[in-house]
Protein backbone atom coordinates (compact mmCIF):
# COMPACT_ATOMS: atom_id res chain seq x y z
CA UNK A 1 0.00 0.00 0.00
CA UNK A 2 2.94 2.36 0.79
CA UNK A 3 3.93 3.23 -2.81
CA UNK A 4 0.35 3.94 -3.59
CA UNK A 5 0.10 6.36 -0.67
CA UNK A 6 3.24 8.21 -1.77
CA UNK A 7 1.72 8.48 -5.17
CA UNK A 8 -1.44 9.94 -3.70
CA UNK A 9 0.50 12.48 -1.62
CA UNK A 10 2.49 13.53 -4.67
CA UNK A 11 -0.62 13.84 -6.65
CA UNK A 12 -2.30 16.06 -4.05
CA UNK A 13 0.85 18.19 -3.73
CA UNK A 14 1.08 18.53 -7.44
CA UNK A 15 -2.57 19.53 -7.80
CA UNK A 16 -2.15 21.99 -4.94
CA UNK A 17 0.81 23.65 -6.64
CA UNK A 18 -1.07 23.88 -9.91
CA UNK A 19 -4.05 25.41 -8.15
CA UNK A 20 -1.84 27.95 -6.35
CA UNK A 21 -0.18 28.90 -9.62
CA UNK A 22 -3.57 29.34 -11.25
CA UNK A 23 -4.76 31.50 -8.35
CA UNK A 24 -1.69 33.73 -8.52
CA UNK A 25 -2.14 34.13 -12.24
CA UNK A 26 -5.79 35.02 -11.74
CA UNK A 27 -4.91 37.58 -9.05
CA UNK A 28 -2.31 39.22 -11.23
CA UNK A 29 -4.61 39.41 -14.20
CA UNK A 30 -7.49 40.74 -12.11
CA UNK A 31 -5.78 43.25 -9.87
CA UNK A 32 -2.68 44.47 -11.60
CA UNK A 33 -3.88 47.22 -13.92
CA UNK A 34 -2.80 46.73 -17.47
CA UNK A 35 -1.77 49.72 -19.50
CA UNK A 36 -4.53 50.69 -21.87
CA UNK A 37 -3.45 52.23 -25.14
CA UNK A 38 -3.67 55.99 -25.66
CA UNK A 39 -7.20 57.22 -26.07
CA UNK A 40 -8.59 54.38 -23.95
CA UNK A 41 -9.61 54.47 -20.31
CA UNK A 42 -8.85 52.02 -17.52
CA UNK A 43 -11.84 52.62 -15.22
CA UNK A 44 -14.96 54.31 -16.53
CA UNK A 45 -16.29 56.52 -19.32
CA UNK A 46 -19.23 58.60 -20.48
CA UNK A 47 -20.14 59.34 -24.05
CA UNK A 48 -22.69 62.07 -24.55
CA UNK A 49 -23.36 64.32 -27.54
CA UNK A 50 -20.87 66.96 -26.40
CA UNK A 51 -17.53 66.99 -24.60
CA UNK A 52 -18.95 69.36 -21.97
CA UNK A 53 -21.71 66.95 -20.99
CA UNK A 54 -19.48 63.85 -21.20
CA UNK A 55 -17.13 65.60 -18.79
CA UNK A 56 -19.90 66.53 -16.37
CA UNK A 57 -20.96 62.88 -16.31
CA UNK A 58 -17.37 61.72 -15.81
CA UNK A 59 -16.84 64.19 -12.94
CA UNK A 60 -19.92 62.80 -11.21
CA UNK A 61 -18.50 59.26 -11.55
CA UNK A 62 -15.19 60.41 -10.11
CA UNK A 63 -16.97 61.98 -7.17
CA UNK A 64 -18.31 58.53 -6.30
CA UNK A 65 -21.49 58.67 -8.36
CA UNK A 66 -23.05 55.58 -9.90
CA UNK A 67 -23.50 55.08 -13.64
CA UNK A 68 -27.07 56.35 -13.19
CA UNK A 69 -25.86 59.48 -11.39
CA UNK A 70 -23.42 60.14 -14.24
CA UNK A 71 -26.11 59.60 -16.86
CA UNK A 72 -28.61 61.96 -15.20
CA UNK A 73 -25.99 64.71 -14.80
CA UNK A 74 -24.99 64.26 -18.44
CA UNK A 75 -28.60 64.42 -19.62
CA UNK A 76 -29.33 67.57 -17.62
CA UNK A 77 -26.29 69.18 -19.21
CA UNK A 78 -27.42 68.02 -22.66
CA UNK A 79 -30.74 69.80 -22.15
CA UNK A 80 -28.69 73.04 -22.34
CA UNK A 81 -25.97 72.14 -24.81
CA UNK A 82 -28.29 70.36 -27.26
CA UNK A 83 -31.62 71.89 -26.21
CA UNK A 84 -33.06 71.05 -29.61
CA UNK A 85 -32.69 67.32 -28.80
CA UNK A 86 -34.03 66.74 -25.29
CA UNK A 87 -35.02 68.32 -22.01
CA UNK A 88 -37.37 68.29 -19.02
CA UNK A 89 -40.32 68.67 -21.42
CA UNK A 90 -39.63 65.29 -23.07
CA UNK A 91 -39.15 61.65 -22.13
CA UNK A 92 -36.49 58.98 -22.10
CA UNK A 93 -35.73 55.29 -22.00
CA UNK A 94 -33.07 53.95 -19.65
CA UNK A 95 -31.53 50.49 -20.03
CA UNK A 96 -29.60 49.87 -16.83
CA UNK A 97 -27.24 47.09 -15.84
CA UNK A 98 -26.52 46.92 -12.13
CA UNK A 99 -23.18 45.63 -10.91
CA UNK A 100 -24.55 42.11 -10.47
CA UNK A 101 -25.41 42.04 -14.18
CA UNK A 102 -29.20 42.39 -13.92
CA UNK A 103 -30.58 44.57 -16.71
CA UNK A 104 -33.78 46.59 -16.32
CA UNK A 105 -35.57 49.16 -18.43
CA UNK A 106 -37.27 52.36 -17.24
CA UNK A 107 -39.31 54.25 -19.78
CA UNK A 108 -40.60 57.73 -19.13
CA UNK A 109 -41.58 58.19 -22.75
CA UNK A 110 -44.34 60.77 -23.17
CA UNK A 111 -47.96 59.64 -23.20
CA UNK A 112 -51.21 60.70 -24.85
CA UNK A 113 -52.96 63.31 -22.68
CA UNK A 114 -56.55 62.91 -21.45
CA UNK A 115 -57.76 65.34 -24.07
CA UNK A 116 -56.30 66.40 -27.41
CA UNK A 117 -57.15 68.23 -30.63
CA UNK A 118 -60.02 66.22 -32.19
CA UNK A 119 -58.74 66.29 -35.76
CA UNK A 120 -55.08 65.85 -34.88
CA UNK A 121 -54.48 63.25 -37.58
CA UNK A 122 -55.35 65.75 -40.30
CA UNK A 123 -52.12 67.52 -39.37
CA UNK A 124 -49.90 64.45 -39.87
CA UNK A 125 -47.09 65.27 -42.30
CA UNK A 126 -46.80 63.15 -45.42
CA UNK A 127 -43.28 64.28 -46.27
CA UNK A 128 -40.11 64.97 -44.31
CA UNK A 129 -40.50 68.25 -42.47
CA UNK A 130 -40.53 69.81 -39.04
CA UNK A 131 -43.96 69.72 -37.43
CA UNK A 132 -44.16 72.33 -34.69
CA UNK A 133 -47.27 72.88 -32.59
CA UNK A 134 -48.46 72.36 -29.03
CA UNK A 135 -51.20 69.97 -30.22
CA UNK A 136 -48.46 67.33 -30.71
CA UNK A 137 -47.16 67.55 -27.14
CA UNK A 138 -47.32 64.35 -25.11
CA UNK A 139 -47.29 64.34 -21.30
CA UNK A 140 -43.62 64.86 -20.35
CA UNK A 141 -42.04 62.03 -18.34
CA UNK A 142 -38.39 63.03 -18.18
CA UNK A 143 -38.16 63.87 -14.47
CA UNK A 144 -40.31 60.92 -13.33
CA UNK A 145 -37.71 58.73 -15.01
CA UNK A 146 -34.73 60.43 -13.36
CA UNK A 147 -36.46 60.30 -9.98
CA UNK A 148 -37.07 56.56 -10.08
CA UNK A 149 -33.71 55.44 -11.47
CA UNK A 150 -31.94 57.72 -8.99
CA UNK A 151 -34.02 56.33 -6.12
CA UNK A 152 -33.01 52.80 -7.11
CA UNK A 153 -29.45 53.21 -8.32
CA UNK A 154 -28.23 56.64 -7.23
CA UNK A 155 -25.30 57.08 -4.87
CA UNK A 156 -24.88 60.86 -4.79
CA UNK A 157 -27.61 63.19 -3.50
CA UNK A 158 -30.20 64.16 -6.15
CA UNK A 159 -29.42 67.88 -5.89
CA UNK A 160 -25.74 67.26 -6.58
CA UNK A 161 -26.58 66.01 -10.09
CA UNK A 162 -28.17 69.37 -10.95
CA UNK A 163 -25.34 71.59 -9.65
CA UNK A 164 -23.09 71.79 -12.71
CA UNK A 165 -26.03 72.35 -15.07
CA UNK A 166 -27.67 75.04 -12.93
CA UNK A 167 -24.37 76.92 -12.90
CA UNK A 168 -24.04 76.58 -16.67
CA UNK A 169 -27.65 77.69 -17.24
CA UNK A 170 -27.24 80.77 -15.07
CA UNK A 171 -23.79 81.90 -16.17
CA UNK A 172 -24.23 81.03 -19.80
CA UNK A 173 -21.69 79.55 -22.21
CA UNK A 174 -20.59 80.10 -25.80
CA UNK A 175 -23.18 78.94 -28.33
CA UNK A 176 -22.21 75.26 -28.83
CA UNK A 177 -20.82 74.50 -32.32
CA UNK A 178 -23.48 71.97 -33.29
CA UNK A 179 -26.35 74.26 -32.30
CA UNK A 180 -24.60 77.13 -34.06
CA UNK A 181 -24.46 74.97 -37.18
CA UNK A 182 -28.18 74.10 -36.91
CA UNK A 183 -29.13 77.75 -36.47
CA UNK A 184 -27.47 78.61 -39.76
CA UNK A 185 -30.00 76.37 -41.55
CA UNK A 186 -32.69 78.68 -43.04
CA UNK A 187 -35.59 76.36 -42.12
CA UNK A 188 -34.49 76.18 -38.51
CA UNK A 189 -33.62 79.86 -38.33
CA UNK A 190 -37.11 80.78 -39.55
CA UNK A 191 -38.65 78.36 -37.07
CA UNK A 192 -36.75 80.00 -34.21
CA UNK A 193 -37.53 83.54 -35.37
CA UNK A 194 -41.20 82.82 -35.85
CA UNK A 195 -41.86 81.06 -32.55
CA UNK A 196 -41.50 81.46 -28.79
CA UNK A 197 -38.07 79.78 -29.18
CA UNK A 198 -36.80 83.26 -30.03
CA UNK A 199 -36.89 84.13 -26.32
CA UNK A 200 -34.01 81.72 -25.80
CA UNK A 201 -32.20 81.68 -29.10
CA UNK A 202 -32.39 85.29 -30.28
CA UNK A 203 -30.48 88.41 -29.31
CA UNK A 204 -32.31 91.43 -27.87
CA UNK A 205 -32.77 92.78 -31.39
CA UNK A 206 -34.49 89.52 -32.46
CA UNK A 207 -31.65 88.19 -34.58
CA UNK A 208 -30.99 84.48 -34.15
CA UNK A 209 -27.87 83.69 -32.08
CA UNK A 210 -24.74 82.99 -34.04
CA UNK A 211 -21.07 82.16 -33.53
CA UNK A 212 -19.57 83.99 -30.58
CA UNK A 213 -22.91 84.67 -28.85
CA UNK A 214 -23.58 83.44 -25.32
CA UNK A 215 -26.39 81.02 -24.59
CA UNK A 216 -28.13 81.38 -21.21
CA UNK A 217 -31.12 79.69 -19.55
CA UNK A 218 -31.97 81.91 -16.56
CA UNK A 219 -35.54 80.66 -16.13
CA UNK A 220 -34.56 77.01 -16.53
CA UNK A 221 -31.86 77.57 -13.89
CA UNK A 222 -34.60 78.61 -11.43
CA UNK A 223 -36.74 75.62 -12.38
CA UNK A 224 -33.83 73.22 -11.95
CA UNK A 225 -33.02 74.74 -8.58
CA UNK A 226 -36.56 74.08 -7.36
CA UNK A 227 -36.52 70.54 -8.77
CA UNK A 228 -33.10 69.92 -7.21
CA UNK A 229 -34.57 70.93 -3.87
CA UNK A 230 -38.08 69.44 -4.02
CA UNK A 231 -37.60 66.53 -6.43
CA UNK A 232 -39.83 65.57 -9.33
CA UNK A 233 -42.78 66.45 -7.08
CA UNK A 234 -42.36 70.11 -8.05
CA UNK A 235 -42.96 69.19 -11.68
CA UNK A 236 -45.74 66.61 -11.36
CA UNK A 237 -47.71 68.03 -8.45
CA UNK A 238 -46.22 71.40 -7.54
CA UNK A 239 -45.54 74.93 -8.71
CA UNK A 240 -43.38 74.08 -11.74
CA UNK A 241 -46.14 71.83 -13.04
CA UNK A 242 -48.89 74.42 -12.61
CA UNK A 243 -46.73 77.12 -14.25
CA UNK A 244 -45.99 74.79 -17.16
CA UNK A 245 -49.69 73.94 -17.58
CA UNK A 246 -50.55 77.65 -17.66
CA UNK A 247 -48.02 78.20 -20.44
CA UNK A 248 -49.29 75.15 -22.33
CA UNK A 249 -52.85 76.51 -22.07
CA UNK A 250 -51.70 79.93 -23.23
CA UNK A 251 -50.08 78.28 -26.28
CA UNK A 252 -53.36 76.49 -27.07
CA UNK A 253 -52.50 73.06 -25.66
CA UNK A 254 -54.74 70.58 -23.83
CA UNK A 255 -52.45 68.97 -21.24
CA UNK A 256 -53.69 69.46 -17.68
CA UNK A 257 -52.38 69.07 -14.15
CA UNK A 258 -54.35 65.80 -14.04
CA UNK A 259 -52.15 64.50 -16.88
CA UNK A 260 -48.99 65.35 -14.96
CA UNK A 261 -50.32 63.89 -11.70
CA UNK A 262 -51.28 60.60 -13.32
CA UNK A 263 -48.18 60.11 -15.49
CA UNK A 264 -46.89 56.57 -15.02
CA UNK A 265 -43.31 55.42 -15.52
CA UNK A 266 -42.93 51.96 -17.13
CA UNK A 267 -40.47 49.55 -15.54
CA UNK A 268 -39.50 46.00 -16.28
CA UNK A 269 -36.87 43.56 -17.39
CA UNK A 270 -34.98 44.21 -20.59
CA UNK A 271 -35.56 41.90 -23.54
CA UNK A 272 -32.44 39.77 -23.87
CA UNK A 273 -31.55 38.16 -27.18
CA UNK A 274 -28.55 35.96 -28.02
CA UNK A 275 -26.62 37.43 -30.94
CA UNK A 276 -23.70 35.13 -31.77
CA UNK A 277 -21.58 34.80 -28.63
CA UNK A 278 -23.15 37.84 -27.04
CA UNK A 279 -26.35 38.80 -25.29
CA UNK A 280 -28.13 41.90 -26.51
CA UNK A 281 -30.29 43.72 -23.93
CA UNK A 282 -32.89 46.06 -25.40
CA UNK A 283 -35.95 47.93 -24.20
CA UNK A 284 -39.23 46.19 -25.11
CA UNK A 285 -41.90 47.88 -27.29
CA UNK A 286 -42.95 50.54 -27.85
CA UNK A 287 -39.18 51.14 -28.09
CA UNK A 288 -37.38 50.19 -31.28
CA UNK A 289 -35.04 47.54 -29.87
CA UNK A 290 -36.95 44.66 -31.46
CA UNK A 291 -36.38 46.08 -34.95
CA UNK A 292 -32.67 46.29 -34.24
CA UNK A 293 -32.68 42.68 -33.00
CA UNK A 294 -34.40 41.53 -36.21
CA UNK A 295 -31.77 43.23 -38.38
CA UNK A 296 -28.89 41.80 -36.35
CA UNK A 297 -30.42 38.31 -36.38
CA UNK A 298 -30.91 38.53 -40.15
CA UNK A 299 -27.35 39.68 -40.80
CA UNK A 300 -25.76 37.24 -38.35
CA UNK A 301 -26.96 34.37 -40.54
CA UNK A 302 -24.85 35.63 -43.44
CA UNK A 303 -21.66 34.74 -41.53
CA UNK A 304 -20.08 38.15 -42.07
CA UNK A 305 -16.37 38.82 -41.74
CA UNK A 306 -13.94 41.53 -42.83
CA UNK A 307 -13.90 39.81 -46.25
CA UNK A 308 -17.60 40.56 -46.72
CA UNK A 309 -16.79 44.19 -47.53
CA UNK A 310 -13.86 43.55 -49.83
CA UNK A 311 -14.31 44.44 -53.51
CA UNK A 312 -17.55 43.35 -55.17
CA UNK A 313 -18.47 41.28 -52.15
CA UNK A 314 -19.33 44.60 -50.51
CA UNK A 315 -22.22 45.14 -52.94
CA UNK A 316 -23.80 41.81 -52.01
CA UNK A 317 -23.26 42.46 -48.29
CA UNK A 318 -24.92 45.87 -48.52
CA UNK A 319 -27.69 44.47 -50.67
CA UNK A 320 -28.49 41.94 -47.94
CA UNK A 321 -28.28 44.66 -45.32
CA UNK A 322 -30.60 46.96 -47.25
CA UNK A 323 -33.06 44.10 -47.76
CA UNK A 324 -32.94 43.45 -44.01
CA UNK A 325 -33.79 47.12 -43.41
CA UNK A 326 -36.68 46.91 -45.88
CA UNK A 327 -38.15 43.93 -44.03
CA UNK A 328 -37.61 45.78 -40.76
CA UNK A 329 -39.53 48.76 -42.17
CA UNK A 330 -42.40 46.42 -42.99
CA UNK A 331 -42.57 45.39 -39.34
CA UNK A 332 -42.73 48.91 -37.92
CA UNK A 333 -46.46 48.62 -37.39
CA UNK A 334 -46.00 45.77 -34.92
CA UNK A 335 -44.15 48.05 -32.50
CA UNK A 336 -46.86 49.25 -30.12
CA UNK A 337 -47.34 50.05 -26.49
CA UNK A 338 -48.00 46.56 -25.02
CA UNK A 339 -50.32 48.03 -22.41
CA UNK A 340 -52.69 49.16 -25.16
CA UNK A 341 -52.76 46.15 -27.44
CA UNK A 342 -54.00 42.63 -26.88
CA UNK A 343 -51.30 40.84 -28.86
CA UNK A 344 -47.75 40.27 -27.68
CA UNK A 345 -46.38 43.08 -29.67
CA UNK A 346 -43.22 42.52 -31.68
CA UNK A 347 -42.22 39.27 -29.93
CA UNK A 348 -41.67 37.60 -33.31
CA UNK A 349 -39.09 40.23 -34.24
CA UNK A 350 -36.60 38.93 -31.69
CA UNK A 351 -37.14 35.26 -32.62
CA UNK A 352 -34.18 33.88 -34.57
CA UNK A 353 -36.42 31.38 -36.39
CA UNK A 354 -38.50 34.25 -37.72
CA UNK A 355 -35.28 35.91 -38.89
CA UNK A 356 -34.28 32.63 -40.58
CA UNK A 357 -37.55 32.59 -42.53
CA UNK A 358 -37.19 36.23 -43.55
CA UNK A 359 -33.56 35.66 -44.59
CA UNK A 360 -34.72 33.02 -47.06
CA UNK A 361 -36.89 35.66 -48.71
CA UNK A 362 -33.89 37.89 -49.44
CA UNK A 363 -33.14 37.40 -53.14
CA UNK A 364 -29.42 37.70 -53.99
CA UNK A 365 -30.03 39.28 -57.38
CA UNK A 366 -32.92 41.69 -57.00
CA UNK A 367 -35.06 43.81 -54.76
CA UNK A 368 -38.85 43.99 -54.65
CA UNK A 369 -41.68 46.49 -54.41
CA UNK A 370 -43.02 47.67 -51.06
CA UNK A 371 -45.79 45.10 -50.79
CA UNK A 372 -43.18 42.32 -50.66
CA UNK A 373 -41.98 43.72 -47.34
CA UNK A 374 -45.40 44.85 -46.12
CA UNK A 375 -44.18 48.46 -46.16
CA UNK A 376 -46.86 51.14 -45.92
CA UNK A 377 -45.09 54.34 -46.85
CA UNK A 378 -45.15 56.98 -44.13
CA UNK A 379 -42.83 59.82 -43.24
CA UNK A 380 -39.62 59.90 -41.22
CA UNK A 381 -38.51 62.30 -38.54
CA UNK A 382 -35.30 63.15 -36.79
CA UNK A 383 -34.13 64.35 -33.37
CA UNK A 384 -33.08 62.98 -29.94
CA UNK A 385 -29.90 62.39 -27.90
CA UNK A 386 -28.13 59.43 -26.36
CA UNK A 387 -25.80 58.95 -23.38
CA UNK A 388 -23.75 55.79 -22.68
CA UNK A 389 -22.09 55.34 -19.30
CA UNK A 390 -19.90 52.56 -17.96
CA UNK A 391 -18.86 52.88 -14.31
CA UNK A 392 -15.94 51.34 -12.48
CA UNK A 393 -18.03 48.69 -10.73
CA UNK A 394 -19.31 47.32 -14.06
CA UNK A 395 -22.69 48.99 -13.81
CA UNK A 396 -23.80 50.65 -17.02
CA UNK A 397 -26.47 52.94 -18.37
CA UNK A 398 -27.65 53.29 -21.93
CA UNK A 399 -30.20 56.09 -22.13
CA UNK A 400 -31.90 57.73 -25.09
CA UNK A 401 -33.82 60.90 -24.43
CA UNK A 402 -35.89 63.14 -26.65
CA UNK A 403 -38.35 65.95 -27.23
CA UNK A 404 -38.79 64.25 -30.64
CA UNK A 405 -38.03 66.49 -33.62
CA UNK A 406 -35.51 69.33 -33.58
CA UNK A 407 -36.84 71.73 -30.89
CA UNK A 408 -39.86 69.44 -30.37
CA UNK A 409 -43.10 71.40 -30.61
CA UNK A 410 -41.06 74.64 -30.87
CA UNK A 411 -42.92 75.89 -27.82
CA UNK A 412 -41.00 77.59 -25.03
CA UNK A 413 -42.66 77.88 -21.63
CA UNK A 414 -41.67 81.33 -20.33
CA UNK A 415 -42.70 80.62 -16.72
CA UNK A 416 -40.47 77.51 -16.44
CA UNK A 417 -37.86 77.80 -19.20
CA UNK A 418 -38.86 74.35 -20.48
CA UNK A 419 -39.14 73.38 -24.18
CA UNK A 420 -42.05 71.11 -25.04
CA UNK A 421 -41.96 67.90 -27.08
CA UNK A 422 -43.93 66.97 -30.21
CA UNK A 423 -43.94 63.26 -29.47
CA UNK A 424 -47.50 62.57 -30.66
CA UNK A 425 -46.41 62.81 -34.31
CA UNK A 426 -44.94 59.35 -33.72
CA UNK A 427 -48.50 58.06 -34.06
CA UNK A 428 -48.59 59.34 -37.64
CA UNK A 429 -47.03 56.11 -38.94
CA UNK A 430 -50.12 54.31 -37.67
CA UNK A 431 -52.31 57.01 -39.23
CA UNK A 432 -50.60 56.41 -42.59
CA UNK A 433 -51.53 52.74 -42.46
CA UNK A 434 -55.20 53.69 -42.01
CA UNK A 435 -55.41 56.22 -44.83
CA UNK A 436 -57.75 57.10 -46.41
CA UNK A 437 -60.23 55.96 -43.74
CA UNK A 438 -58.26 57.52 -40.91
CA UNK A 439 -60.47 60.52 -40.58
CA UNK A 440 -63.56 58.51 -39.78
CA UNK A 441 -62.03 56.48 -36.97
CA UNK A 442 -62.76 56.94 -33.32
CA UNK A 443 -59.82 58.99 -32.16
CA UNK A 444 -60.00 57.95 -28.54
CA UNK A 445 -59.58 54.35 -29.64
CA UNK A 446 -56.76 55.45 -31.85
CA UNK A 447 -55.00 57.50 -29.17
CA UNK A 448 -56.02 56.10 -25.79
CA UNK A 449 -54.86 58.50 -23.06
CA UNK A 450 -51.77 57.06 -21.35
CA UNK A 451 -50.47 55.26 -24.43
CA UNK A 452 -46.83 55.75 -25.37
CA UNK A 453 -46.26 56.31 -29.10
CA UNK A 454 -44.01 53.81 -30.91
CA UNK A 455 -40.36 54.78 -31.06
CA UNK A 456 -37.14 53.91 -32.82
CA UNK A 457 -35.16 54.55 -29.65
CA UNK A 458 -33.19 51.49 -28.60
CA UNK A 459 -30.72 52.15 -25.79
CA UNK A 460 -28.86 48.84 -25.71
CA UNK A 461 -26.24 46.83 -23.86
CA UNK A 462 -24.29 43.98 -25.37
CA UNK A 463 -22.40 41.51 -23.21
CA UNK A 464 -20.10 38.78 -24.43
CA UNK A 465 -19.28 35.53 -22.66
CA UNK A 466 -15.74 36.76 -22.10
CA UNK A 467 -17.00 39.71 -20.07
CA UNK A 468 -16.71 42.38 -22.73
CA UNK A 469 -19.51 44.91 -22.74
CA UNK A 470 -20.76 47.49 -25.22
CA UNK A 471 -23.07 50.28 -24.08
CA UNK A 472 -24.60 51.76 -27.20
CA UNK A 473 -27.44 53.87 -28.46
CA UNK A 474 -28.37 56.17 -31.26
CA UNK A 475 -30.30 59.28 -31.99
CA UNK A 476 -31.73 60.70 -35.17
CA UNK A 477 -35.37 59.60 -35.04
CA UNK A 478 -36.10 57.18 -37.86
CA UNK A 479 -32.37 56.85 -38.48
CA UNK A 480 -31.67 55.35 -35.05
CA UNK A 481 -32.10 51.77 -36.24
CA UNK A 482 -29.81 52.27 -39.23
CA UNK A 483 -27.24 54.08 -37.14
CA UNK A 484 -27.10 51.42 -34.45
CA UNK A 485 -27.33 48.41 -36.77
CA UNK A 486 -24.53 49.59 -39.03
CA UNK A 487 -22.28 50.51 -36.09
CA UNK A 488 -22.78 47.13 -34.45
CA UNK A 489 -22.42 45.11 -37.67
CA UNK A 490 -19.26 47.04 -38.58
CA UNK A 491 -17.76 46.47 -35.16
CA UNK A 492 -18.90 42.97 -34.26
CA UNK A 493 -18.53 41.27 -37.62
CA UNK A 494 -16.78 43.42 -40.21
CA UNK A 495 -13.62 44.00 -38.19
CA UNK A 496 -13.86 47.77 -37.65
CA UNK A 497 -12.79 49.50 -34.45
CA UNK A 498 -15.65 51.06 -32.50
CA UNK A 499 -14.68 54.54 -33.73
CA UNK A 500 -14.44 53.49 -37.38
CA UNK A 501 -17.64 51.45 -37.06
CA UNK A 502 -19.57 54.53 -35.95
CA UNK A 503 -17.86 56.92 -38.38
CA UNK A 504 -18.48 54.78 -41.49
CA UNK A 505 -21.00 56.42 -43.87
CA UNK A 506 -24.42 54.80 -43.67
CA UNK A 507 -27.16 53.93 -46.10
CA UNK A 508 -30.56 54.86 -44.73
CA UNK A 509 -33.63 53.03 -46.01
CA UNK A 510 -36.46 55.52 -45.55
CA UNK A 511 -40.10 54.86 -44.69
CA UNK A 512 -40.86 54.46 -48.41
CA UNK A 513 -38.01 51.94 -48.82
CA UNK A 514 -35.90 54.38 -50.84
CA UNK A 515 -32.15 54.38 -50.24
CA UNK A 516 -30.37 57.49 -49.03
CA UNK A 517 -26.58 57.46 -48.94
CA UNK A 518 -24.54 59.51 -46.54
CA UNK A 519 -21.80 61.58 -48.21
CA UNK A 520 -18.63 59.51 -48.49
CA UNK A 521 -20.44 56.25 -49.21
CA UNK A 522 -18.55 54.41 -51.93
CA UNK A 523 -19.84 55.12 -55.44
CA UNK A 524 -19.30 51.63 -56.84
CA UNK A 525 -21.46 50.14 -54.10
CA UNK A 526 -24.21 52.68 -54.81
CA UNK A 527 -24.04 51.79 -58.52
CA UNK A 528 -24.08 48.09 -57.68
CA UNK A 529 -27.19 48.52 -55.54
CA UNK A 530 -28.92 50.57 -58.22
CA UNK A 531 -28.18 47.75 -60.68
CA UNK A 532 -29.99 45.35 -58.33
CA UNK A 533 -33.08 47.54 -58.61
CA UNK A 534 -32.87 49.66 -55.46
CA UNK A 535 -34.34 53.14 -55.71
CA UNK A 536 -31.94 55.86 -54.62
CA UNK A 537 -32.83 59.38 -53.49
CA UNK A 538 -30.65 62.39 -52.73
CA UNK A 539 -30.76 63.57 -49.16
CA UNK A 540 -28.78 65.97 -47.05
CA UNK A 541 -30.03 65.59 -43.49
CA UNK A 542 -28.06 62.81 -41.88
CA UNK A 543 -28.89 63.15 -38.19
CA UNK A 544 -27.78 59.62 -37.35
CA UNK A 545 -25.62 59.82 -34.24
CA UNK A 546 -24.25 56.95 -32.15
CA UNK A 547 -22.59 57.30 -28.75
CA UNK A 548 -21.02 54.18 -27.28
CA UNK A 549 -18.71 52.93 -24.57
CA UNK A 550 -17.08 49.52 -24.88
CA UNK A 551 -14.97 47.54 -22.47
CA UNK A 552 -12.96 45.04 -24.45
CA UNK A 553 -9.98 43.14 -23.05
CA UNK A 554 -10.34 45.24 -19.92
CA UNK A 555 -9.70 48.56 -21.64
CA UNK A 556 -12.45 51.06 -22.25
CA UNK A 557 -13.09 52.80 -25.55
CA UNK A 558 -15.60 55.64 -25.58
CA UNK A 559 -16.86 57.18 -28.79
CA UNK A 560 -19.14 60.16 -29.23
CA UNK A 561 -20.23 60.57 -32.82
CA UNK A 562 -18.38 63.27 -34.76
CA UNK A 563 -21.52 63.90 -36.80
CA UNK A 564 -22.79 65.88 -33.80
CA UNK A 565 -19.32 67.17 -32.93
CA UNK A 566 -19.34 65.03 -29.79
CA UNK A 567 -16.48 63.82 -27.66
CA UNK A 568 -16.44 61.30 -24.82
CA UNK A 569 -14.72 61.54 -21.42
CA UNK A 570 -13.34 58.97 -19.04
CA UNK A 571 -10.58 58.07 -16.63
C1 LIG B 1 -28.11 92.28 -33.03
O1 LIG B 1 -27.36 92.11 -31.83
C2 LIG B 1 -26.16 91.38 -31.96
C3 LIG B 1 -25.49 91.23 -30.62
O2 LIG B 1 -26.23 91.76 -29.59
C4 LIG B 1 -25.24 92.06 -32.97
O3 LIG B 1 -24.07 91.27 -33.15
C5 LIG B 1 -25.95 92.19 -34.29
O4 LIG B 1 -25.16 92.92 -35.20
C6 LIG B 1 -27.28 92.93 -34.10
N1 LIG B 1 -28.00 92.90 -35.39
C7 LIG B 1 -28.69 93.92 -35.85
C8 LIG B 1 -29.37 93.71 -37.17
O5 LIG B 1 -28.74 94.98 -35.27
C1 LIG C 1 -23.38 30.29 -42.31
O1 LIG C 1 -22.75 29.29 -41.56
C2 LIG C 1 -23.62 28.24 -41.16
C3 LIG C 1 -22.86 27.31 -40.22
O2 LIG C 1 -21.55 27.15 -40.59
C4 LIG C 1 -24.10 27.52 -42.42
O3 LIG C 1 -24.98 26.48 -42.06
C5 LIG C 1 -24.85 28.54 -43.29
O4 LIG C 1 -25.22 27.94 -44.51
C6 LIG C 1 -23.96 29.72 -43.59
N1 LIG C 1 -24.79 30.73 -44.25
C7 LIG C 1 -24.38 31.41 -45.33
C8 LIG C 1 -25.37 32.37 -45.90
O5 LIG C 1 -23.30 31.29 -45.81
C1 LIG D 1 -45.56 44.27 -56.54
O1 LIG D 1 -45.05 43.04 -56.97
C2 LIG D 1 -46.02 42.00 -56.99
C3 LIG D 1 -45.32 40.68 -57.31
O2 LIG D 1 -44.04 40.85 -57.79
C4 LIG D 1 -47.12 42.33 -58.00
O3 LIG D 1 -48.10 41.34 -58.00
C5 LIG D 1 -47.74 43.67 -57.60
O4 LIG D 1 -48.68 44.07 -58.58
C6 LIG D 1 -46.67 44.74 -57.47
N1 LIG D 1 -47.29 45.92 -56.90
C7 LIG D 1 -47.02 47.13 -57.40
C8 LIG D 1 -47.72 48.25 -56.71
O5 LIG D 1 -46.25 47.34 -58.30
Coordinates of C-alpha atoms and ligand atoms in Angstrom, one line a residue, residues 203 205 207 213, ligand 1:
X203 CA -30.5 88.4 -29.3
X205 CA -32.8 92.8 -31.4
X207 CA -31.7 88.2 -34.6
X213 CA -22.9 84.7 -28.8
Ligands
LIG1 C1 -28.1 92.3 -33.0 O1 -27.4 92.1 -31.8 C2 -26.2 91.4 -32.0 C3 -25.5 91.2 -30.6 O2 -26.2 91.8 -29.6 C4 -25.2 92.1 -33.0 O3 -24.1 91.3 -33.1 C5 -26.0 92.2 -34.3 O4 -25.2 92.9 -35.2 C6 -27.3 92.9 -34.1 N1 -28.0 92.9 -35.4 C7 -28.7 93.9 -35.8 C8 -29.4 93.7 -37.2 O5 -28.7 95.0 -35.3

